PDB file of N, CA and C in Angstrom:
ATOM      1  N   UNK V   1     -38.986 -25.945 -25.212  1.00 85.00           N
ATOM      2  CA  UNK V   1     -38.741 -26.540 -24.316  1.00 85.00           C
ATOM      3  C   UNK V   1     -37.075 -27.084 -23.830  1.00 85.00           C
ATOM      4  N   UNK V   2     -36.847 -26.615 -22.836  1.00 91.00           N
ATOM      5  CA  UNK V   2     -35.104 -27.519 -23.098  1.00 91.00           C
ATOM      6  C   UNK V   2     -35.358 -28.564 -21.574  1.00 91.00           C
ATOM      7  N   UNK V   3     -34.462 -29.435 -21.723  1.00 91.00           N
ATOM      8  CA  UNK V   3     -34.447 -30.459 -20.798  1.00 91.00           C
ATOM      9  C   UNK V   3     -34.734 -30.120 -19.454  1.00 91.00           C
ATOM     10  N   UNK V   4     -33.867 -28.624 -19.416  1.00 94.00           N
ATOM     11  CA  UNK V   4     -34.206 -28.335 -17.777  1.00 94.00           C
ATOM     12  C   UNK V   4     -35.398 -28.207 -17.302  1.00 94.00           C
ATOM     13  N   UNK V   5     -35.824 -27.473 -18.371  1.00 93.00           N
ATOM     14  CA  UNK V   5     -37.045 -26.658 -17.886  1.00 93.00           C
ATOM     15  C   UNK V   5     -38.213 -28.100 -17.889  1.00 93.00           C
ATOM     16  N   UNK V   6     -38.314 -28.413 -18.404  1.00 92.00           N
ATOM     17  CA  UNK V   6     -39.259 -29.919 -18.810  1.00 92.00           C
ATOM     18  C   UNK V   6     -38.520 -30.553 -16.903  1.00 92.00           C
ATOM     19  N   UNK V   7     -37.805 -30.866 -16.646  1.00 95.00           N
ATOM     20  CA  UNK V   7     -37.377 -31.562 -15.126  1.00 95.00           C
ATOM     21  C   UNK V   7     -37.829 -30.657 -14.668  1.00 95.00           C
ATOM     22  N   UNK V   8     -37.443 -29.481 -14.830  1.00 96.00           N
ATOM     23  CA  UNK V   8     -37.779 -28.546 -12.995  1.00 96.00           C
ATOM     24  C   UNK V   8     -39.576 -28.304 -12.867  1.00 96.00           C
ATOM     25  N   UNK V   9     -40.099 -28.510 -13.984  1.00 95.00           N
ATOM     26  CA  UNK V   9     -41.716 -28.547 -14.040  1.00 95.00           C
ATOM     27  C   UNK V   9     -42.382 -29.879 -13.676  1.00 95.00           C
ATOM     28  N   UNK V  10     -41.637 -30.930 -13.907  1.00 95.00           N
ATOM     29  CA  UNK V  10     -41.955 -32.225 -13.335  1.00 95.00           C
ATOM     30  C   UNK V  10     -40.924 -32.449 -11.907  1.00 95.00           C
ATOM     31  N   UNK V  11     -40.257 -32.132 -11.232  1.00 96.00           N
ATOM     32  CA  UNK V  11     -39.618 -31.511 -10.454  1.00 96.00           C
ATOM     33  C   UNK V  11     -40.411 -31.055  -9.225  1.00 96.00           C
ATOM     34  N   UNK V  12     -41.537 -29.906  -9.748  1.00 97.00           N
ATOM     35  CA  UNK V  12     -41.845 -28.962  -8.861  1.00 97.00           C
ATOM     36  C   UNK V  12     -43.853 -30.272  -8.567  1.00 97.00           C
ATOM     37  N   UNK V  13     -44.213 -30.809  -9.742  1.00 97.00           N
ATOM     38  CA  UNK V  13     -45.230 -31.490  -9.761  1.00 97.00           C
ATOM     39  C   UNK V  13     -44.409 -32.430  -8.186  1.00 97.00           C
ATOM     40  N   UNK V  14     -43.955 -33.407  -8.992  1.00 97.00           N
ATOM     41  CA  UNK V  14     -43.955 -34.436  -8.480  1.00 97.00           C
ATOM     42  C   UNK V  14     -43.287 -34.180  -6.275  1.00 97.00           C
ATOM     43  N   UNK V  15     -42.804 -33.101  -6.643  1.00 97.00           N
ATOM     44  CA  UNK V  15     -43.346 -32.082  -4.941  1.00 97.00           C
ATOM     45  C   UNK V  15     -44.815 -32.210  -4.151  1.00 97.00           C
ATOM     46  N   UNK V  16     -45.173 -31.545  -5.062  1.00 97.00           N
ATOM     47  CA  UNK V  16     -46.762 -31.441  -4.743  1.00 97.00           C
ATOM     48  C   UNK V  16     -47.449 -32.188  -4.291  1.00 97.00           C
ATOM     49  N   UNK V  17     -47.045 -33.477  -5.114  1.00 96.00           N
ATOM     50  CA  UNK V  17     -48.173 -34.970  -4.714  1.00 96.00           C
ATOM     51  C   UNK V  17     -47.258 -35.278  -3.852  1.00 96.00           C
ATOM     52  N   UNK V  18     -46.161 -35.434  -3.700  1.00 96.00           N
ATOM     53  CA  UNK V  18     -45.226 -35.421  -2.396  1.00 96.00           C
ATOM     54  C   UNK V  18     -46.048 -35.185  -0.915  1.00 96.00           C
ATOM     55  N   UNK V  19     -46.268 -33.645  -0.925  1.00 96.00           N
ATOM     56  CA  UNK V  19     -46.851 -33.146  -0.060  1.00 96.00           C
ATOM     57  C   UNK V  19     -48.092 -33.425   0.291  1.00 96.00           C
ATOM     58  N   UNK V  20     -48.874 -33.889  -1.031  1.00 97.00           N
ATOM     59  CA  UNK V  20     -50.314 -33.835  -0.229  1.00 97.00           C
ATOM     60  C   UNK V  20     -50.468 -35.616  -0.477  1.00 97.00           C
ATOM     61  N   UNK V  21     -49.608 -36.489  -0.579  1.00 96.00           N
ATOM     62  CA  UNK V  21     -49.858 -38.253  -0.347  1.00 96.00           C
ATOM     63  C   UNK V  21     -49.258 -38.288   1.253  1.00 96.00           C
ATOM     64  N   UNK V  22     -49.490 -37.784   2.190  1.00 96.00           N
ATOM     65  CA  UNK V  22     -49.943 -38.313   3.441  1.00 96.00           C
ATOM     66  C   UNK V  22     -51.743 -37.593   4.244  1.00 96.00           C
ATOM     67  N   UNK V  23     -52.092 -36.898   3.762  1.00 96.00           N
ATOM     68  CA  UNK V  23     -53.466 -36.216   3.662  1.00 96.00           C
ATOM     69  C   UNK V  23     -54.291 -37.536   2.626  1.00 96.00           C
ATOM     70  N   UNK V  24     -53.597 -38.243   1.539  1.00 96.00           N
ATOM     71  CA  UNK V  24     -54.865 -39.176   0.603  1.00 96.00           C
ATOM     72  C   UNK V  24     -54.554 -40.773   1.594  1.00 96.00           C
ATOM     73  N   UNK V  25     -53.180 -41.105   2.068  1.00 95.00           N
ATOM     74  CA  UNK V  25     -53.400 -41.626   2.415  1.00 95.00           C
ATOM     75  C   UNK V  25     -53.742 -41.878   4.115  1.00 95.00           C
ATOM     76  N   UNK V  26     -53.992 -40.635   4.910  1.00 96.00           N
ATOM     77  CA  UNK V  26     -55.028 -40.665   5.557  1.00 96.00           C
ATOM     78  C   UNK V  26     -56.471 -41.452   5.597  1.00 96.00           C
ATOM     79  N   UNK V  27     -56.258 -40.794   4.178  1.00 97.00           N
ATOM     80  CA  UNK V  27     -58.224 -40.103   3.668  1.00 97.00           C
ATOM     81  C   UNK V  27     -58.868 -41.998   3.426  1.00 97.00           C
ATOM     82  N   UNK V  28     -57.186 -42.519   3.045  1.00 96.00           N
ATOM     83  CA  UNK V  28     -57.461 -43.660   2.036  1.00 96.00           C
ATOM     84  C   UNK V  28     -57.991 -44.906   3.559  1.00 96.00           C
ATOM     85  N   UNK V  29     -56.771 -44.728   4.547  1.00 96.00           N
ATOM     86  CA  UNK V  29     -57.154 -45.913   5.904  1.00 96.00           C
ATOM     87  C   UNK V  29     -57.056 -45.085   6.686  1.00 96.00           C
ATOM     88  N   UNK V  30     -58.366 -44.405   6.709  1.00 96.00           N
ATOM     89  CA  UNK V  30     -58.619 -44.045   7.794  1.00 96.00           C
ATOM     90  C   UNK V  30     -60.719 -44.562   7.118  1.00 96.00           C
ATOM     91  N   UNK V  31     -61.403 -43.556   6.420  1.00 97.00           N
ATOM     92  CA  UNK V  31     -62.750 -43.944   6.110  1.00 97.00           C
ATOM     93  C   UNK V  31     -62.154 -44.465   4.350  1.00 97.00           C
ATOM     94  N   UNK V  32     -61.810 -45.012   3.386  1.00 97.00           N
ATOM     95  CA  UNK V  32     -62.074 -45.894   2.850  1.00 97.00           C
ATOM     96  C   UNK V  32     -62.146 -46.971   3.112  1.00 97.00           C
ATOM     97  N   UNK V  33     -61.111 -47.139   3.696  1.00 96.00           N
ATOM     98  CA  UNK V  33     -60.671 -49.520   3.550  1.00 96.00           C
ATOM     99  C   UNK V  33     -59.556 -48.819   5.701  1.00 96.00           C
ATOM    100  N   UNK V  34     -61.165 -48.458   6.414  1.00 97.00           N
ATOM    101  CA  UNK V  34     -60.330 -48.620   8.040  1.00 97.00           C
ATOM    102  C   UNK V  34     -59.382 -49.426   8.108  1.00 97.00           C
ATOM    103  N   UNK V  35     -60.009 -50.843   7.600  1.00 97.00           N
ATOM    104  CA  UNK V  35     -59.603 -52.051   8.439  1.00 97.00           C
ATOM    105  C   UNK V  35     -58.363 -53.050   7.226  1.00 97.00           C
ATOM    106  N   UNK V  36     -57.880 -51.730   6.916  1.00 97.00           N
ATOM    107  CA  UNK V  36     -56.401 -53.196   5.730  1.00 97.00           C
ATOM    108  C   UNK V  36     -55.611 -52.853   6.424  1.00 97.00           C
ATOM    109  N   UNK V  37     -55.055 -52.095   7.830  1.00 97.00           N
ATOM    110  CA  UNK V  37     -54.161 -52.787   8.172  1.00 97.00           C
ATOM    111  C   UNK V  37     -54.046 -53.736   8.828  1.00 97.00           C
ATOM    112  N   UNK V  38     -55.492 -54.161   8.966  1.00 97.00           N
ATOM    113  CA  UNK V  38     -56.194 -55.568  10.308  1.00 97.00           C
ATOM    114  C   UNK V  38     -55.650 -56.197   9.824  1.00 97.00           C
ATOM    115  N   UNK V  39     -56.575 -56.399   8.437  1.00 97.00           N
ATOM    116  CA  UNK V  39     -56.861 -57.706   7.326  1.00 97.00           C
ATOM    117  C   UNK V  39     -55.024 -58.001   6.624  1.00 97.00           C
ATOM    118  N   UNK V  40     -54.445 -57.284   6.449  1.00 97.00           N
ATOM    119  CA  UNK V  40     -53.662 -57.209   5.387  1.00 97.00           C
ATOM    120  C   UNK V  40     -52.053 -58.272   6.754  1.00 97.00           C
ATOM    121  N   UNK V  41     -52.134 -57.209   7.858  1.00 98.00           N
ATOM    122  CA  UNK V  41     -51.870 -58.626   9.445  1.00 98.00           C
ATOM    123  C   UNK V  41     -51.837 -59.730   9.742  1.00 98.00           C
ATOM    124  N   UNK V  42     -53.292 -59.764   9.288  1.00 98.00           N
ATOM    125  CA  UNK V  42     -53.791 -60.985   9.975  1.00 98.00           C
ATOM    126  C   UNK V  42     -53.544 -62.481   8.186  1.00 98.00           C
ATOM    127  N   UNK V  43     -53.415 -61.213   6.969  1.00 98.00           N
ATOM    128  CA  UNK V  43     -53.150 -62.589   6.461  1.00 98.00           C
ATOM    129  C   UNK V  43     -51.636 -62.624   5.960  1.00 98.00           C
ATOM    130  N   UNK V  44     -50.670 -61.541   6.280  1.00 98.00           N
ATOM    131  CA  UNK V  44     -49.893 -62.217   5.863  1.00 98.00           C
ATOM    132  C   UNK V  44     -48.883 -63.239   7.358  1.00 98.00           C
ATOM    133  N   UNK V  45     -49.308 -62.626   8.248  1.00 98.00           N
ATOM    134  CA  UNK V  45     -49.475 -63.901   9.524  1.00 98.00           C
ATOM    135  C   UNK V  45     -49.329 -65.046   9.253  1.00 98.00           C
ATOM    136  N   UNK V  46     -51.280 -65.509   8.452  1.00 98.00           N
ATOM    137  CA  UNK V  46     -51.715 -66.579   8.286  1.00 98.00           C
ATOM    138  C   UNK V  46     -51.044 -67.057   7.498  1.00 98.00           C
ATOM    139  N   UNK V  47     -50.279 -66.717   6.594  1.00 98.00           N
ATOM    140  CA  UNK V  47     -49.408 -67.879   5.331  1.00 98.00           C
ATOM    141  C   UNK V  47     -48.164 -67.022   5.521  1.00 98.00           C
ATOM    142  N   UNK V  48     -48.048 -67.195   6.712  1.00 97.00           N
ATOM    143  CA  UNK V  48     -46.132 -67.401   6.982  1.00 97.00           C
ATOM    144  C   UNK V  48     -45.365 -66.308   6.256  1.00 97.00           C
ATOM    145  N   UNK V  49     -46.049 -65.402   6.002  1.00 97.00           N
ATOM    146  CA  UNK V  49     -45.120 -64.120   4.996  1.00 97.00           C
ATOM    147  C   UNK V  49     -44.368 -63.389   6.249  1.00 97.00           C
ATOM    148  N   UNK V  50     -44.269 -63.352   7.170  1.00 97.00           N
ATOM    149  CA  UNK V  50     -44.169 -62.434   7.667  1.00 97.00           C
ATOM    150  C   UNK V  50     -44.106 -62.551   9.864  1.00 97.00           C
ATOM    151  N   UNK V  51     -43.473 -61.738  10.465  1.00 97.00           N
ATOM    152  CA  UNK V  51     -44.082 -62.462  12.020  1.00 97.00           C
ATOM    153  C   UNK V  51     -45.600 -61.907  12.276  1.00 97.00           C
ATOM    154  N   UNK V  52     -46.286 -62.071  13.578  1.00 97.00           N
ATOM    155  CA  UNK V  52     -46.703 -60.655  13.961  1.00 97.00           C
ATOM    156  C   UNK V  52     -46.295 -59.080  14.404  1.00 97.00           C
ATOM    157  N   UNK V  53     -45.336 -59.072  14.740  1.00 97.00           N
ATOM    158  CA  UNK V  53     -44.217 -58.185  15.132  1.00 97.00           C
ATOM    159  C   UNK V  53     -43.559 -57.347  13.833  1.00 97.00           C
ATOM    160  N   UNK V  54     -43.131 -58.948  13.131  1.00 97.00           N
ATOM    161  CA  UNK V  54     -42.885 -57.886  11.761  1.00 97.00           C
ATOM    162  C   UNK V  54     -43.885 -57.096  10.402  1.00 97.00           C
ATOM    163  N   UNK V  55     -45.090 -57.963  10.573  1.00 97.00           N
ATOM    164  CA  UNK V  55     -46.354 -57.080  10.042  1.00 97.00           C
ATOM    165  C   UNK V  55     -46.343 -56.511  10.814  1.00 97.00           C
ATOM    166  N   UNK V  56     -46.728 -55.957  11.940  1.00 97.00           N
ATOM    167  CA  UNK V  56     -47.412 -54.815  12.632  1.00 97.00           C
ATOM    168  C   UNK V  56     -46.378 -53.498  12.498  1.00 97.00           C
ATOM    169  N   UNK V  57     -44.934 -53.565  12.617  1.00 97.00           N
ATOM    170  CA  UNK V  57     -43.851 -52.771  12.267  1.00 97.00           C
ATOM    171  C   UNK V  57     -44.445 -51.926  10.577  1.00 97.00           C
ATOM    172  N   UNK V  58     -44.673 -52.540  10.215  1.00 97.00           N
ATOM    173  CA  UNK V  58     -44.353 -52.299   8.524  1.00 97.00           C
ATOM    174  C   UNK V  58     -45.981 -52.440   7.688  1.00 97.00           C
ATOM    175  N   UNK V  59     -47.246 -52.858   7.865  1.00 97.00           N
ATOM    176  CA  UNK V  59     -48.462 -52.501   7.592  1.00 97.00           C
ATOM    177  C   UNK V  59     -48.658 -51.619   8.759  1.00 97.00           C
ATOM    178  N   UNK V  60     -48.406 -49.951   8.681  1.00 97.00           N
ATOM    179  CA  UNK V  60     -49.090 -48.959   9.643  1.00 97.00           C
ATOM    180  C   UNK V  60     -49.405 -47.592   8.928  1.00 97.00           C
ATOM    181  N   UNK V  61     -49.632 -46.777   9.443  1.00 96.00           N
ATOM    182  CA  UNK V  61     -49.824 -45.329   8.753  1.00 96.00           C
ATOM    183  C   UNK V  61     -49.272 -45.170   8.864  1.00 96.00           C
ATOM    184  N   UNK V  62     -48.069 -44.780   9.401  1.00 96.00           N
ATOM    185  CA  UNK V  62     -46.971 -44.415  10.344  1.00 96.00           C
ATOM    186  C   UNK V  62     -46.229 -44.672   8.955  1.00 96.00           C
ATOM    187  N   UNK V  63     -45.354 -45.615   8.391  1.00 97.00           N
ATOM    188  CA  UNK V  63     -44.919 -46.699   7.668  1.00 97.00           C
ATOM    189  C   UNK V  63     -45.197 -46.110   6.054  1.00 97.00           C
ATOM    190  N   UNK V  64     -46.865 -46.758   6.182  1.00 96.00           N
ATOM    191  CA  UNK V  64     -47.223 -46.369   4.629  1.00 96.00           C
ATOM    192  C   UNK V  64     -46.929 -44.361   4.298  1.00 96.00           C
ATOM    193  N   UNK V  65     -47.256 -44.250   5.085  1.00 96.00           N
ATOM    194  CA  UNK V  65     -46.942 -42.505   4.714  1.00 96.00           C
ATOM    195  C   UNK V  65     -45.924 -42.246   4.400  1.00 96.00           C
ATOM    196  N   UNK V  66     -44.668 -42.382   5.330  1.00 97.00           N
ATOM    197  CA  UNK V  66     -42.888 -43.123   4.638  1.00 97.00           C
ATOM    198  C   UNK V  66     -42.553 -42.942   3.224  1.00 97.00           C
ATOM    199  N   UNK V  67     -43.051 -44.178   3.011  1.00 96.00           N
ATOM    200  CA  UNK V  67     -43.614 -44.491   1.413  1.00 96.00           C
ATOM    201  C   UNK V  67     -44.019 -43.938   0.793  1.00 96.00           C
ATOM    202  N   UNK V  68     -45.006 -43.900   1.433  1.00 95.00           N
ATOM    203  CA  UNK V  68     -46.132 -42.536  -0.546  1.00 95.00           C
ATOM    204  C   UNK V  68     -45.295 -41.312  -0.536  1.00 95.00           C
ATOM    205  N   UNK V  69     -44.561 -40.460   0.678  1.00 97.00           N
ATOM    206  CA  UNK V  69     -43.617 -39.610   0.761  1.00 97.00           C
ATOM    207  C   UNK V  69     -42.450 -40.079  -0.351  1.00 97.00           C
ATOM    208  N   UNK V  70     -41.639 -41.189   0.298  1.00 97.00           N
ATOM    209  CA  UNK V  70     -41.118 -40.787  -0.682  1.00 97.00           C
ATOM    210  C   UNK V  70     -40.555 -41.632  -1.977  1.00 97.00           C
ATOM    211  N   UNK V  71     -42.147 -42.303  -2.569  1.00 96.00           N
ATOM    212  CA  UNK V  71     -41.799 -43.230  -3.419  1.00 96.00           C
ATOM    213  C   UNK V  71     -42.676 -42.291  -4.703  1.00 96.00           C
ATOM    214  N   UNK V  72     -43.160 -41.074  -4.296  1.00 96.00           N
ATOM    215  CA  UNK V  72     -44.367 -40.547  -4.623  1.00 96.00           C
ATOM    216  C   UNK V  72     -42.679 -39.191  -5.550  1.00 96.00           C
ATOM    217  N   UNK V  73     -42.160 -38.473  -4.816  1.00 96.00           N
ATOM    218  CA  UNK V  73     -40.577 -37.922  -5.053  1.00 96.00           C
ATOM    219  C   UNK V  73     -39.720 -38.477  -5.752  1.00 96.00           C
ATOM    220  N   UNK V  74     -39.546 -39.835  -5.237  1.00 97.00           N
ATOM    221  CA  UNK V  74     -38.299 -40.486  -5.890  1.00 97.00           C
ATOM    222  C   UNK V  74     -39.058 -40.881  -7.590  1.00 97.00           C
ATOM    223  N   UNK V  75     -39.892 -41.520  -8.030  1.00 97.00           N
ATOM    224  CA  UNK V  75     -40.468 -41.530  -9.536  1.00 97.00           C
ATOM    225  C   UNK V  75     -40.997 -40.665  -9.886  1.00 97.00           C
ATOM    226  N   UNK V  76     -41.221 -39.527  -9.065  1.00 96.00           N
ATOM    227  CA  UNK V  76     -42.001 -38.303 -10.146  1.00 96.00           C
ATOM    228  C   UNK V  76     -40.289 -38.059 -10.459  1.00 96.00           C
ATOM    229  N   UNK V  77     -39.271 -37.542  -9.514  1.00 96.00           N
ATOM    230  CA  UNK V  77     -38.117 -37.073 -10.619  1.00 96.00           C
ATOM    231  C   UNK V  77     -37.362 -38.340 -11.375  1.00 96.00           C
ATOM    232  N   UNK V  78     -37.811 -39.454 -11.436  1.00 97.00           N
ATOM    233  CA  UNK V  78     -37.251 -40.145 -12.031  1.00 97.00           C
ATOM    234  C   UNK V  78     -37.754 -39.937 -13.588  1.00 97.00           C
ATOM    235  N   UNK V  79     -39.194 -40.271 -13.419  1.00 96.00           N
ATOM    236  CA  UNK V  79     -40.222 -39.843 -14.987  1.00 96.00           C
ATOM    237  C   UNK V  79     -39.669 -38.329 -14.987  1.00 96.00           C
ATOM    238  N   UNK V  80     -40.221 -37.091 -14.651  1.00 96.00           N
ATOM    239  CA  UNK V  80     -39.699 -35.843 -14.924  1.00 96.00           C
ATOM    240  C   UNK V  80     -38.805 -36.200 -15.658  1.00 96.00           C
ATOM    241  N   UNK V  81     -37.243 -37.504 -15.182  1.00 95.00           N
ATOM    242  CA  UNK V  81     -36.199 -36.490 -16.149  1.00 95.00           C
ATOM    243  C   UNK V  81     -36.459 -37.315 -17.299  1.00 95.00           C
ATOM    244  N   UNK V  82     -36.590 -38.692 -17.974  1.00 95.00           N
ATOM    245  CA  UNK V  82     -37.307 -39.439 -18.602  1.00 95.00           C
ATOM    246  C   UNK V  82     -38.291 -38.727 -19.709  1.00 95.00           C
ATOM    247  N   UNK V  83     -39.194 -38.317 -19.444  1.00 94.00           N
ATOM    248  CA  UNK V  83     -40.229 -37.651 -19.915  1.00 94.00           C
ATOM    249  C   UNK V  83     -39.472 -35.703 -20.181  1.00 94.00           C
ATOM    250  N   UNK V  84     -38.610 -35.867 -19.552  1.00 93.00           N
ATOM    251  CA  UNK V  84     -38.157 -34.084 -20.157  1.00 93.00           C
ATOM    252  C   UNK V  84     -36.966 -34.425 -21.398  1.00 93.00           C
ATOM    253  N   UNK V  85     -36.350 -35.947 -21.438  1.00 92.00           N
ATOM    254  CA  UNK V  85     -35.071 -35.793 -22.405  1.00 92.00           C
ATOM    255  C   UNK V  85     -36.434 -36.460 -23.816  1.00 92.00           C
ATOM    256  N   UNK V  86     -36.969 -36.799 -23.852  1.00 92.00           N
ATOM    257  CA  UNK V  86     -38.187 -37.443 -24.785  1.00 92.00           C
ATOM    258  C   UNK V  86     -38.988 -36.319 -25.441  1.00 92.00           C
ATOM    259  N   UNK V  87     -39.460 -35.539 -24.195  1.00 89.00           N
ATOM    260  CA  UNK V  87     -40.489 -34.169 -24.990  1.00 89.00           C
ATOM    261  C   UNK V  87     -39.611 -33.137 -25.205  1.00 89.00           C
ATOM    262  N   UNK V  88     -38.304 -32.151 -25.251  1.00 83.00           N
ATOM    263  CA  UNK V  88     -37.417 -31.467 -24.694  1.00 83.00           C
ATOM    264  C   UNK V  88     -37.380 -31.025 -26.600  1.00 83.00           C
ATOM    265  N   UNK V  89     -37.492 -29.765 -26.901  1.00 79.00           N
ATOM    266  CA  UNK V  89     -37.432 -29.320 -28.883  1.00 79.00           C
ATOM    267  C   UNK V  89     -36.240 -29.542 -29.338  1.00 79.00           C
ATOM    268  N   UNK V  90     -36.140 -29.780 -30.130  1.00 66.00           N
ATOM    269  CA  UNK V  90     -34.189 -29.206 -30.406  1.00 66.00           C
ATOM    270  C   UNK V  90     -34.017 -27.922 -31.126  1.00 66.00           C
ATOM    271  N   UNK V  91     -33.070 -27.929 -30.710  1.00 63.00           N
ATOM    272  CA  UNK V  91     -32.753 -26.338 -30.632  1.00 63.00           C
ATOM    273  C   UNK V  91     -31.860 -25.932 -32.574  1.00 63.00           C
ATOM    274  N   UNK V  92     -32.451 -24.925 -32.638  1.00 49.00           N
ATOM    275  CA  UNK V  92     -32.461 -24.567 -34.430  1.00 49.00           C
ATOM    276  C   UNK V  92     -31.344 -24.327 -34.088  1.00 49.00           C
ATOM    277  N   UNK V  93     -29.974 -24.942 -35.481  1.00 55.00           N
ATOM    278  CA  UNK V  93     -28.946 -24.078 -35.798  1.00 55.00           C
ATOM    279  C   UNK V  93     -28.482 -23.142 -35.371  1.00 55.00           C
ATOM    280  N   UNK V  94     -29.605 -21.435 -35.926  1.00 56.00           N
ATOM    281  CA  UNK V  94     -29.531 -20.729 -35.810  1.00 56.00           C
ATOM    282  C   UNK V  94     -29.533 -20.170 -34.718  1.00 56.00           C
ATOM    283  N   UNK V  95     -30.177 -20.911 -33.806  1.00 52.00           N
ATOM    284  CA  UNK V  95     -30.243 -19.819 -32.881  1.00 52.00           C
ATOM    285  C   UNK V  95     -29.331 -20.187 -31.431  1.00 52.00           C
ATOM    286  N   UNK V  96     -28.233 -20.936 -31.979  1.00 52.00           N
ATOM    287  CA  UNK V  96     -27.097 -21.028 -30.761  1.00 52.00           C
ATOM    288  C   UNK V  96     -26.555 -20.360 -30.797  1.00 52.00           C
TER     289      UNK V  96
END
């Protein structure tokens, strides 16, 4: 496997994870922790970390979905590049 093949494999995997991220976010914040946003907004406002309006703009499903998509894709691409570099096989000098 050369670096390009490893990187492209990681890129495909990163894309799949990024595409599935909104569904996972929706399930998590609708069924598993339905009061997460209410609770975190109360917490950051009570501890004077953010104002009520700042907290409401940041802590919501749309914001977390966007962060999830871009976070998964960007970290996936970065990780793919590093892992592909480490795992690439050495080219035999007779094959060049």
